[in-house]
Amino acid sequence: MATTESSLPIARRSVWRDDCLELVCGIANAGGGRLILDADVDSRGVVKRKTNRVMRSIPGAISQALDLTCAIELVLDGGRFCLEVVIPPASEPISYRGAFYFYQDGTNRILDGDALDRLLQPELEPDIKWETRPVVQASLDDLNLNLVARFTGTSRDTDLVTALDEASAIEEDLRHAGLMTGVGTPTNVGILLLHDRPHQYIPGATVRIGFFGGRGGTPIFEDEIYGSLIEQVHATVETLYDKYLSDVTGQEDGISTYSLRPGTPPRDAVHEAVLNALAHKNYDSGTPVQVSVFTDRICIDNVGRPPRTWTVSALLGRHTSRPNNPTLVAALRRLGIIDGWGNGIGSMRLLCMEAGAAEPSFELRDDETMVCFPLDTDSMLTSSIANPHPIANHPPARTELPEVQATARAVALQQDTSLTLNDEKVLAMIDIDGRLTAPRIAKNLNISESTVRRSFRRLRELGLVERVGSDKSGFWQVK
């Protein structure tokens, strides 16, 4: 009997009576909703004594009778002041005086027979996904209003207490995006994106960073990053580069100067990896994203992985966006933080190539995804493209060739020829982004433009790539 957000009920009564507890029970079993009561307010908008007494007594009466936590507040409804009882969905079916009520289409009825069986056997109904589960302990007032304003595009100076129409519009926008339920409580995604301390409601909604030196086991020192998801991404990257990847190089006017360690990957690539880990994590696991820093590598590990049919080769190749948390990814896309096209892995690889840094390696486990950035080997980029075997002392998570490279080698072998190292490098780059030009590729690979164009011709002759559109505005497409 799952209730859709658009059909969440609103019941109206003139005064609070004992039978209102039957109504609250029915609304909670139906997925939550609101109960609107008349309020006695003077001309100045001050609640009169009788209404004030009712406001104080209702939450306790509901809690005692139904073991349910409900909020009550004064609202404007149709131009007049009313009391609004916000009723959350019952986590399990509840009864009042031995009867199970269910509110639907304006009627509160007692369930029996098959209808009662369906209510008492939730496994017969679709599960509510983690993303849209309500966080009944929180409300709009608990969220960071600057983050809410950024997401909804409203003024940061809006007073949600007095600007009730504005608050209603904001709630509607958040409900439409899956960040709030129809009864005014944030969802897990709403808390994750818009609350300053989401770990208070979502276990493990943090990032842990540890420095292990040249060994595993217990970290030598560590940090835990808190805050909204966006803040966690930025704070993780800043902490990594300022504390874990920098060395003291000297003193200037009594102030220590720092520089990044040799072979440090580009900041934007690591930012993309941390963002991917937080966006695609399985939050039901209660496990933080873990960033392990060794002397020769950074490994970013999260519980959650792409579809089980995907191999590392599929992950490295062209693929559609298949997020574990589609509501969260849609919200991040709306904020302009991700593009939602499944380009995250390609973006990391391309950023490293352009910076002349070693390409990251990837590993897919049963329920985890790990990306590792090498720190201390300048030749890792060449090796990752040219050599399918791991380099000694480097723990590459990628143990198979990218699909496009394996296919290219097989095609060349069938034609009794082989690809040069430059051919494979050029192919790897245009597989990530077919819009790359010869000058840009030449600059990134430190080779001449003529060498790049020869690789273009060779790849085209072997049938590995084709040009779509004109030389000026077209792009390369890997077959």
CSV table of C-alpha atoms in Angstrom, one decimal:
chain,number,residue,atom,x,y,z
A,1,MET,CA,0.0,0.0,0.0
A,2,ALA,CA,2.8,2.3,-0.8
A,3,THR,CA,1.7,5.9,-1.1
A,4,THR,CA,3.1,8.2,-3.6
A,5,GLU,CA,4.4,11.6,-2.6
A,6,SER,CA,1.7,13.5,-4.6
A,7,SER,CA,-1.1,11.6,-2.8
A,8,LEU,CA,0.1,12.1,0.8
A,9,PRO,CA,-3.1,12.9,2.7
A,10,ILE,CA,-4.2,16.1,4.4
A,11,ALA,CA,-7.0,15.6,6.8
A,12,ARG,CA,-9.0,18.5,8.5
A,13,ARG,CA,-10.8,18.7,11.8
A,14,SER,CA,-12.1,21.7,13.7
A,15,VAL,CA,-10.8,20.6,17.1
A,16,TRP,CA,-8.7,17.9,18.6
A,17,ARG,CA,-10.7,15.0,20.0
A,18,ASP,CA,-9.8,11.5,21.1
A,19,ASP,CA,-10.9,10.1,17.7
A,20,CYS,CA,-8.1,12.2,16.1
A,21,LEU,CA,-5.7,9.5,17.4
A,22,GLU,CA,-7.5,7.0,15.1
A,23,LEU,CA,-6.9,9.5,12.3
A,24,VAL,CA,-3.2,9.9,13.1
A,25,CYS,CA,-2.8,6.1,13.2
A,26,GLY,CA,-4.4,5.8,9.8
A,27,ILE,CA,-2.4,8.6,8.2
A,28,ALA,CA,0.9,7.1,9.6
A,29,ASN,CA,0.0,3.7,8.1
A,30,ALA,CA,-0.8,5.3,4.8
A,31,GLY,CA,2.7,6.8,4.5
A,32,GLY,CA,2.4,10.0,6.5
A,33,GLY,CA,0.6,13.2,6.0
A,34,ARG,CA,-0.9,16.2,7.8
A,35,LEU,CA,-3.7,16.9,10.1
A,36,ILE,CA,-5.0,20.5,10.0
A,37,LEU,CA,-6.9,21.9,13.1
A,38,ASP,CA,-8.5,25.3,13.7
A,39,ALA,CA,-6.5,27.7,15.8
A,40,ASP,CA,-7.7,30.4,18.1
A,41,VAL,CA,-5.5,33.4,17.4
A,42,ASP,CA,-6.0,37.1,18.3
A,43,SER,CA,-5.7,40.0,15.9
A,44,ARG,CA,-2.0,40.3,16.5
A,45,GLY,CA,-1.4,36.7,15.5
A,46,VAL,CA,-0.8,35.6,19.1
A,47,VAL,CA,-2.0,32.1,20.0
A,48,LYS,CA,-4.7,32.2,22.7
A,49,ARG,CA,-4.4,30.2,25.9
A,50,LYS,CA,-6.7,27.3,24.9
A,51,THR,CA,-4.9,26.7,21.5
A,52,ASN,CA,-1.5,27.0,23.2
A,53,ARG,CA,-2.5,24.3,25.7
A,54,VAL,CA,-3.7,22.0,22.9
A,55,MET,CA,-0.4,22.6,21.0
A,56,ARG,CA,1.6,21.4,24.0
A,57,SER,CA,-0.6,18.4,24.7
A,58,ILE,CA,-1.0,16.8,21.2
A,59,PRO,CA,2.6,15.5,20.7
A,60,GLY,CA,2.6,13.8,24.1
A,61,ALA,CA,-0.8,12.3,23.5
A,62,ILE,CA,0.3,10.8,20.2
A,63,SER,CA,3.5,9.6,21.6
A,64,GLN,CA,1.8,7.8,24.5
A,65,ALA,CA,-0.9,6.2,22.4
A,66,LEU,CA,0.9,5.4,19.2
A,67,ASP,CA,4.7,5.6,20.1
A,68,LEU,CA,5.0,8.1,17.2
A,69,THR,CA,6.9,11.3,17.2
A,70,CYS,CA,4.9,14.1,15.5
A,71,ALA,CA,5.6,17.8,15.2
A,72,ILE,CA,2.9,20.5,15.5
A,73,GLU,CA,3.2,24.1,14.4
A,74,LEU,CA,1.1,27.2,13.6
A,75,VAL,CA,0.7,27.7,9.9
A,76,LEU,CA,-1.3,29.8,7.4
A,77,ASP,CA,-3.8,27.8,5.5
A,78,GLY,CA,-6.1,29.5,3.1
A,79,GLY,CA,-5.4,32.9,4.6
A,80,ARG,CA,-6.1,31.9,8.2
A,81,PHE,CA,-4.0,30.5,11.0
A,82,CYS,CA,-4.3,26.8,11.7
A,83,LEU,CA,-2.5,24.1,13.7
A,84,GLU,CA,-0.7,21.6,11.5
A,85,VAL,CA,0.2,18.2,12.9
A,86,VAL,CA,3.0,16.7,10.8
A,87,ILE,CA,2.6,12.9,10.8
A,88,PRO,CA,5.6,10.8,9.7
A,89,PRO,CA,5.2,7.5,8.0
A,90,ALA,CA,5.1,4.6,10.4
A,91,SER,CA,8.3,2.5,10.1
A,92,GLU,CA,6.1,-0.5,10.9
A,93,PRO,CA,2.3,-0.8,10.9
A,94,ILE,CA,0.8,0.6,14.1
A,95,SER,CA,-2.5,0.1,15.8
A,96,TYR,CA,-4.7,2.1,18.1
A,97,ARG,CA,-6.6,0.2,20.8
A,98,GLY,CA,-6.0,-3.0,18.8
A,99,ALA,CA,-7.3,-1.8,15.4
A,100,PHE,CA,-5.1,-1.0,12.4
A,101,TYR,CA,-6.4,2.1,10.7
A,102,PHE,CA,-5.6,3.3,7.1
A,103,TYR,CA,-6.5,6.8,5.8
A,104,GLN,CA,-7.3,6.9,2.1
A,105,ASP,CA,-9.4,9.2,-0.1
A,106,GLY,CA,-10.7,11.2,2.8
A,107,THR,CA,-11.8,8.1,4.8
A,108,ASN,CA,-10.2,6.5,7.8
A,109,ARG,CA,-11.1,2.8,7.9
A,110,ILE,CA,-10.2,-0.2,10.0
A,111,LEU,CA,-8.3,-2.8,7.9
A,112,ASP,CA,-9.2,-6.5,8.0
A,113,GLY,CA,-8.8,-9.6,5.8
A,114,ASP,CA,-6.5,-9.2,2.7
A,115,ALA,CA,-6.1,-5.5,3.2
A,116,LEU,CA,-4.7,-6.1,6.7
A,117,ASP,CA,-2.4,-8.9,5.5
A,118,ARG,CA,-0.9,-6.6,2.9
A,119,LEU,CA,-0.3,-3.9,5.5
A,120,LEU,CA,1.4,-6.4,7.9
A,121,GLN,CA,3.5,-8.0,5.2
A,122,PRO,CA,5.6,-5.1,3.8
A,123,GLU,CA,7.8,-7.5,1.9
A,124,LEU,CA,5.0,-7.7,-0.6
A,125,GLU,CA,5.3,-4.0,-1.3
A,126,PRO,CA,8.2,-2.3,-3.1
A,127,ASP,CA,11.1,-1.3,-0.8
A,128,ILE,CA,11.6,2.4,-0.1
A,129,LYS,CA,15.1,3.2,-1.4
A,130,TRP,CA,17.7,4.6,0.9
A,131,GLU,CA,17.7,7.9,-0.9
A,132,THR,CA,14.0,8.7,-0.3
A,133,ARG,CA,13.7,7.4,3.3
A,134,PRO,CA,12.5,10.2,5.6
A,135,VAL,CA,14.6,11.5,8.4
A,136,VAL,CA,11.7,12.1,10.8
A,137,GLN,CA,14.0,13.7,13.5
A,138,ALA,CA,14.7,16.7,11.2
A,139,SER,CA,12.8,19.4,9.4
A,140,LEU,CA,13.5,22.2,7.0
A,141,ASP,CA,14.6,24.4,9.8
A,142,ASP,CA,17.5,22.0,10.6
A,143,LEU,CA,19.0,22.4,7.1
A,144,ASN,CA,21.7,24.9,6.2
A,145,LEU,CA,19.7,27.7,4.6
A,146,ASN,CA,22.6,28.8,2.5
A,147,LEU,CA,22.8,25.4,0.9
A,148,VAL,CA,19.0,25.3,0.6
A,149,ALA,CA,19.1,28.7,-1.2
A,150,ARG,CA,21.9,27.5,-3.5
A,151,PHE,CA,19.9,24.5,-4.5
A,152,THR,CA,16.5,26.2,-4.9
A,153,GLY,CA,17.8,29.5,-6.3
A,154,THR,CA,16.0,31.5,-3.6
A,155,SER,CA,17.3,34.5,-1.7
A,156,ARG,CA,19.7,33.7,1.1
A,157,ASP,CA,18.0,36.5,3.2
A,158,THR,CA,14.6,34.7,3.1
A,159,ASP,CA,13.1,34.4,6.6
A,160,LEU,CA,11.3,31.0,6.4
A,161,VAL,CA,9.5,31.7,9.7
A,162,THR,CA,7.6,34.7,8.4
A,163,ALA,CA,7.7,34.2,4.6
A,164,LEU,CA,5.4,31.2,4.7
A,165,ASP,CA,4.6,31.3,1.0
A,166,GLU,CA,8.3,31.3,0.2
A,167,ALA,CA,8.9,28.4,2.6
A,168,SER,CA,6.1,26.4,1.0
A,169,ALA,CA,7.6,27.0,-2.5
A,170,ILE,CA,11.0,25.8,-1.3
A,171,GLU,CA,9.5,22.7,0.3
A,172,GLU,CA,7.7,21.9,-2.9
A,173,ASP,CA,10.9,22.3,-4.9
A,174,LEU,CA,12.8,20.0,-2.5
A,175,ARG,CA,10.0,17.5,-2.6
A,176,HIS,CA,10.1,17.5,-6.4
A,177,ALA,CA,13.9,16.8,-6.3
A,178,GLY,CA,13.5,14.0,-3.8
A,179,LEU,CA,15.2,15.9,-1.0
A,180,MET,CA,12.1,16.2,1.2
A,181,THR,CA,9.0,14.1,1.8
A,182,GLY,CA,5.4,15.2,1.4
A,183,VAL,CA,5.1,15.6,5.2
A,184,GLY,CA,7.9,18.2,5.5
A,185,THR,CA,10.7,16.0,6.7
A,186,PRO,CA,14.0,15.8,4.7
A,187,THR,CA,15.0,12.6,3.0
A,188,ASN,CA,18.4,10.9,3.5
A,189,VAL,CA,19.6,12.7,0.3
A,190,GLY,CA,18.3,16.0,1.6
A,191,ILE,CA,20.2,15.6,4.8
A,192,LEU,CA,23.4,14.5,3.0
A,193,LEU,CA,23.4,17.5,0.7
A,194,LEU,CA,21.8,20.3,2.8
A,195,HIS,CA,22.7,19.5,6.4
A,196,ASP,CA,26.0,20.6,8.1
A,197,ARG,CA,26.3,17.4,10.1
A,198,PRO,CA,24.7,14.5,8.1
A,199,HIS,CA,26.6,11.9,10.1
A,200,GLN,CA,24.3,12.7,13.0
A,201,TYR,CA,21.5,11.0,11.0
A,202,ILE,CA,23.3,8.8,8.5
A,203,PRO,CA,26.0,6.6,10.1
A,204,GLY,CA,29.3,6.7,8.2
A,205,ALA,CA,28.5,9.8,6.2
A,206,THR,CA,32.0,11.1,6.5
A,207,VAL,CA,35.5,10.7,4.9
A,208,ARG,CA,38.4,9.2,6.8
A,209,ILE,CA,42.0,10.0,5.7
A,210,GLY,CA,44.9,8.0,7.0
A,211,PHE,CA,48.7,8.2,6.4
A,212,PHE,CA,50.3,4.7,6.4
A,213,GLY,CA,53.8,5.5,5.2
A,214,GLY,CA,55.4,2.6,3.5
A,215,ARG,CA,53.3,-0.1,5.2
A,216,GLY,CA,49.7,-1.1,6.0
A,217,GLY,CA,48.1,-1.7,9.3
A,218,THR,CA,47.3,1.1,11.7
A,219,PRO,CA,47.7,4.7,10.2
A,220,ILE,CA,50.5,6.8,11.6
A,221,PHE,CA,48.1,9.7,11.8
A,222,GLU,CA,44.5,10.3,10.5
A,223,ASP,CA,41.7,12.8,10.0
A,224,GLU,CA,37.9,12.5,9.7
A,225,ILE,CA,36.1,15.0,7.4
A,226,TYR,CA,32.6,16.1,8.4
A,227,GLY,CA,30.0,18.4,6.8
A,228,SER,CA,27.6,18.3,3.9
A,229,LEU,CA,28.6,16.1,0.9
A,230,ILE,CA,29.9,19.1,-1.0
A,231,GLU,CA,31.9,20.3,2.0
A,232,GLN,CA,33.3,16.8,2.5
A,233,VAL,CA,34.6,16.8,-1.1
A,234,HIS,CA,36.4,20.2,-0.8
A,235,ALA,CA,37.7,19.6,2.7
A,236,THR,CA,39.0,16.2,1.8
A,237,VAL,CA,41.0,17.5,-1.1
A,238,GLU,CA,42.3,20.5,0.8
A,239,THR,CA,43.4,18.3,3.7
A,240,LEU,CA,45.1,15.9,1.4
A,241,TYR,CA,47.1,18.5,-0.4
A,242,ASP,CA,47.9,20.8,2.5
A,243,LYS,CA,48.7,18.1,5.1
A,244,TYR,CA,49.4,14.7,3.5
A,245,LEU,CA,51.0,15.6,0.2
A,246,SER,CA,53.2,18.6,1.1
A,247,ASP,CA,56.7,18.8,2.5
A,248,VAL,CA,58.4,21.6,4.3
A,249,THR,CA,60.9,23.2,1.9
A,250,GLY,CA,62.3,26.0,4.0
A,251,GLN,CA,61.6,29.1,6.0
A,252,GLU,CA,60.7,32.6,4.8
A,253,ASP,CA,60.3,35.4,7.4
A,254,GLY,CA,59.9,32.8,10.1
A,255,ILE,CA,57.1,31.1,8.2
A,256,SER,CA,57.5,27.5,6.8
A,257,THR,CA,57.2,27.1,3.1
A,258,TYR,CA,55.7,24.0,1.5
A,259,SER,CA,55.8,22.2,-1.8
A,260,LEU,CA,53.9,19.2,-3.2
A,261,ARG,CA,55.7,15.9,-3.2
A,262,PRO,CA,57.1,14.7,-6.6
A,263,GLY,CA,54.7,12.9,-8.8
A,264,THR,CA,51.6,14.2,-7.0
A,265,PRO,CA,48.5,13.8,-9.2
A,266,PRO,CA,46.6,16.8,-10.3
A,267,ARG,CA,44.2,18.2,-7.7
A,268,ASP,CA,41.2,18.2,-10.1
A,269,ALA,CA,41.6,14.5,-10.8
A,270,VAL,CA,41.7,13.6,-7.1
A,271,HIS,CA,38.7,15.9,-6.5
A,272,GLU,CA,36.8,14.0,-9.2
A,273,ALA,CA,37.7,10.6,-7.5
A,274,VAL,CA,36.5,11.8,-4.1
A,275,LEU,CA,33.3,13.2,-5.6
A,276,ASN,CA,32.7,9.9,-7.4
A,277,ALA,CA,33.2,7.9,-4.2
A,278,LEU,CA,30.8,10.0,-2.2
A,279,ALA,CA,28.2,10.2,-5.0
A,280,HIS,CA,28.1,6.4,-5.7
A,281,LYS,CA,28.7,5.1,-2.2
A,282,ASN,CA,26.3,2.5,-0.6
A,283,TYR,CA,25.2,4.6,2.4
A,284,ASP,CA,23.3,1.7,3.9
A,285,SER,CA,26.7,0.2,4.7
A,286,GLY,CA,27.4,2.8,7.4
A,287,THR,CA,31.1,2.9,6.3
A,288,PRO,CA,32.9,6.1,5.6
A,289,VAL,CA,34.8,6.7,2.3
A,290,GLN,CA,38.4,5.8,3.1
A,291,VAL,CA,41.4,7.7,1.7
A,292,SER,CA,44.7,5.8,2.4
A,293,VAL,CA,47.9,7.7,1.8
A,294,PHE,CA,51.1,5.7,1.3
A,295,THR,CA,54.6,6.9,0.4
A,296,ASP,CA,54.0,5.8,-3.2
A,297,ARG,CA,50.2,6.1,-3.8
A,298,ILE,CA,46.8,7.4,-2.7
A,299,CYS,CA,43.9,4.9,-2.6
A,300,ILE,CA,40.3,6.1,-2.4
A,301,ASP,CA,38.0,3.2,-1.4
A,302,ASN,CA,34.2,3.3,-1.1
A,303,VAL,CA,31.6,0.6,-0.4
A,304,GLY,CA,29.5,0.4,-3.6
A,305,ARG,CA,30.4,-0.5,-7.2
A,306,PRO,CA,29.1,-0.2,-10.8
A,307,PRO,CA,26.8,-3.0,-12.1
A,308,ARG,CA,28.2,-6.5,-11.4
A,309,THR,CA,28.4,-7.3,-15.1
A,310,TRP,CA,31.0,-4.5,-15.6
A,311,THR,CA,34.7,-5.3,-15.6
A,312,VAL,CA,37.5,-2.8,-15.2
A,313,SER,CA,37.8,-2.6,-19.0
A,314,ALA,CA,34.1,-1.6,-19.2
A,315,LEU,CA,34.6,1.0,-16.5
A,316,LEU,CA,37.6,2.5,-18.4
A,317,GLY,CA,35.8,2.5,-21.7
A,318,ARG,CA,32.8,4.5,-22.9
A,319,HIS,CA,29.7,3.8,-20.8
A,320,THR,CA,26.4,5.3,-19.7
A,321,SER,CA,25.9,6.8,-16.3
A,322,ARG,CA,24.6,4.0,-14.0
A,323,PRO,CA,24.5,5.7,-10.5
A,324,ASN,CA,23.9,3.7,-7.3
A,325,ASN,CA,22.1,6.9,-6.0
A,326,PRO,CA,20.2,8.4,-8.9
A,327,THR,CA,18.4,11.0,-6.8
A,328,LEU,CA,21.7,12.2,-5.3
A,329,VAL,CA,23.4,12.3,-8.7
A,330,ALA,CA,20.4,14.2,-10.2
A,331,ALA,CA,20.7,16.8,-7.4
A,332,LEU,CA,24.5,17.1,-7.9
A,333,ARG,CA,23.9,17.5,-11.6
A,334,ARG,CA,21.4,20.3,-11.0
A,335,LEU,CA,24.0,22.0,-8.8
A,336,GLY,CA,26.5,21.8,-11.7
A,337,ILE,CA,28.9,19.7,-9.8
A,338,ILE,CA,28.7,16.6,-12.1
A,339,ASP,CA,27.6,16.3,-15.7
A,340,GLY,CA,25.6,13.0,-15.2
A,341,TRP,CA,27.0,11.4,-18.4
A,342,GLY,CA,29.3,8.8,-16.9
A,343,ASN,CA,32.4,10.8,-17.8
A,344,GLY,CA,34.0,10.8,-14.3
A,345,ILE,CA,36.6,8.0,-15.0
A,346,GLY,CA,37.6,9.5,-18.3
A,347,SER,CA,37.9,12.9,-16.8
A,348,MET,CA,40.4,11.6,-14.1
A,349,ARG,CA,42.5,9.8,-16.7
A,350,LEU,CA,42.6,12.8,-19.1
A,351,LEU,CA,43.5,15.2,-16.3
A,352,CYS,CA,46.4,13.0,-15.3
A,353,MET,CA,47.5,12.7,-18.9
A,354,GLU,CA,47.4,16.4,-19.5
A,355,ALA,CA,49.4,17.0,-16.3
A,356,GLY,CA,52.0,14.4,-17.3
A,357,ALA,CA,51.1,12.4,-14.2
A,358,ALA,CA,50.7,8.7,-13.9
A,359,GLU,CA,47.3,7.4,-14.9
A,360,PRO,CA,45.1,6.1,-11.9
A,361,SER,CA,44.4,2.4,-11.6
A,362,PHE,CA,41.1,0.9,-10.7
A,363,GLU,CA,39.8,-2.2,-8.9
A,364,LEU,CA,36.3,-3.6,-8.6
A,365,ARG,CA,35.6,-5.9,-5.7
A,366,ASP,CA,32.4,-7.7,-4.7
A,367,ASP,CA,31.0,-4.6,-3.0
A,368,GLU,CA,33.7,-2.0,-3.3
A,369,THR,CA,35.4,0.3,-5.8
A,370,MET,CA,39.0,1.5,-5.4
A,371,VAL,CA,41.0,4.1,-7.4
A,372,CYS,CA,44.7,4.5,-6.8
A,373,PHE,CA,46.9,7.4,-7.9
A,374,PRO,CA,50.6,6.7,-8.0
A,375,LEU,CA,52.8,9.3,-6.3
A,376,ASP,CA,56.5,8.6,-7.1
A,377,THR,CA,57.0,7.1,-10.5
A,378,ASP,CA,57.3,9.4,-13.6
A,379,SER,CA,57.1,6.4,-16.0
A,380,MET,CA,53.7,5.1,-14.9
A,381,LEU,CA,51.8,6.9,-17.6
A,382,THR,CA,53.8,5.1,-20.3
A,383,SER,CA,53.6,1.8,-18.5
A,384,SER,CA,49.9,2.0,-17.9
A,385,ILE,CA,49.3,2.5,-21.7
A,386,ALA,CA,52.0,0.2,-23.1
A,387,ASN,CA,52.3,-2.6,-20.5
A,388,PRO,CA,49.4,-4.8,-19.4
A,389,HIS,CA,51.5,-6.2,-16.5
A,390,PRO,CA,51.8,-4.5,-13.1
A,391,ILE,CA,55.0,-2.7,-12.3
A,392,ALA,CA,56.9,-4.1,-9.3
A,393,ASN,CA,56.2,-2.6,-5.9
A,394,HIS,CA,53.2,-0.7,-7.3
A,395,PRO,CA,49.8,-2.1,-6.3
A,396,PRO,CA,47.8,-1.4,-9.5
A,397,ALA,CA,44.2,-2.1,-9.0
A,398,ARG,CA,43.7,-2.4,-12.8
A,399,THR,CA,44.8,-5.8,-13.8
A,400,GLU,CA,43.4,-5.8,-17.3
A,401,LEU,CA,43.9,-3.7,-20.4
A,402,PRO,CA,41.3,-1.1,-21.3
A,403,GLU,CA,38.9,-2.7,-23.8
A,404,VAL,CA,39.8,-0.3,-26.6
A,405,GLN,CA,43.5,-1.0,-26.3
A,406,ALA,CA,43.1,-4.8,-26.2
A,407,THR,CA,40.8,-4.6,-29.3
A,408,ALA,CA,43.3,-2.4,-31.1
A,409,ARG,CA,46.2,-4.8,-30.5
A,410,ALA,CA,44.1,-7.7,-31.7
A,411,VAL,CA,43.0,-5.9,-34.8
A,412,ALA,CA,46.6,-4.9,-35.6
A,413,LEU,CA,47.8,-8.5,-35.1
A,414,GLN,CA,45.1,-9.8,-37.5
A,415,GLN,CA,46.6,-7.5,-40.1
A,416,ASP,CA,50.1,-8.7,-39.5
A,417,THR,CA,51.2,-5.4,-38.0
A,418,SER,CA,51.5,-3.8,-34.7
A,419,LEU,CA,50.8,-0.4,-33.0
A,420,THR,CA,53.6,1.9,-31.9
A,421,LEU,CA,53.6,3.3,-28.3
A,422,ASN,CA,52.6,6.7,-29.7
A,423,ASP,CA,49.7,5.0,-31.6
A,424,GLU,CA,48.4,3.5,-28.4
A,425,LYS,CA,48.8,6.8,-26.4
A,426,VAL,CA,46.9,8.7,-29.0
A,427,LEU,CA,44.2,6.1,-29.2
A,428,ALA,CA,43.9,6.1,-25.4
A,429,MET,CA,43.4,9.9,-25.3
A,430,ILE,CA,40.8,10.1,-28.1
A,431,ASP,CA,38.9,7.2,-26.5
A,432,ILE,CA,38.5,9.4,-23.4
A,433,ASP,CA,37.6,12.5,-25.5
A,434,GLY,CA,37.2,12.4,-29.2
A,435,ARG,CA,37.2,16.2,-29.5
A,436,LEU,CA,40.9,16.4,-28.6
A,437,THR,CA,42.9,18.1,-31.3
A,438,ALA,CA,46.4,17.1,-32.6
A,439,PRO,CA,48.1,20.2,-31.0
A,440,ARG,CA,46.6,19.4,-27.6
A,441,ILE,CA,47.5,15.7,-27.8
A,442,ALA,CA,51.0,16.6,-29.0
A,443,LYS,CA,51.5,18.9,-26.1
A,444,ASN,CA,50.3,16.5,-23.5
A,445,LEU,CA,52.3,13.6,-24.9
A,446,ASN,CA,55.4,15.7,-25.6
A,447,ILE,CA,55.6,14.6,-29.2
A,448,SER,CA,55.2,16.5,-32.5
A,449,GLU,CA,51.9,17.3,-34.2
A,450,SER,CA,53.1,15.4,-37.3
A,451,THR,CA,53.6,12.3,-35.1
A,452,VAL,CA,50.1,12.6,-33.8
A,453,ARG,CA,48.7,13.0,-37.3
A,454,ARG,CA,50.6,9.9,-38.5
A,455,SER,CA,48.9,8.0,-35.6
A,456,PHE,CA,45.5,9.3,-36.7
A,457,ARG,CA,46.1,8.0,-40.2
A,458,ARG,CA,47.4,4.7,-39.0
A,459,LEU,CA,44.5,4.1,-36.6
A,460,ARG,CA,42.1,5.1,-39.4
A,461,GLU,CA,43.7,2.7,-41.9
A,462,LEU,CA,43.4,-0.1,-39.4
A,463,GLY,CA,39.7,0.7,-39.0
A,464,LEU,CA,40.1,1.5,-35.3
A,465,VAL,CA,38.8,5.1,-35.5
A,466,GLU,CA,36.7,7.2,-37.8
A,467,ARG,CA,36.3,11.0,-38.2
A,468,VAL,CA,32.7,12.2,-37.7
A,469,GLY,CA,32.1,15.7,-39.1
A,470,SER,CA,34.6,18.2,-40.6
A,471,ASP,CA,38.2,18.5,-39.6
A,472,LYS,CA,37.4,21.8,-37.9
A,473,SER,CA,34.2,21.0,-35.9
A,474,GLY,CA,34.1,17.2,-36.0
A,475,PHE,CA,35.4,14.6,-33.6
A,476,TRP,CA,37.1,11.2,-33.5
A,477,GLN,CA,35.0,8.1,-32.8
A,478,VAL,CA,36.7,4.9,-31.6
A,479,LYS,CA,35.0,1.9,-33.2
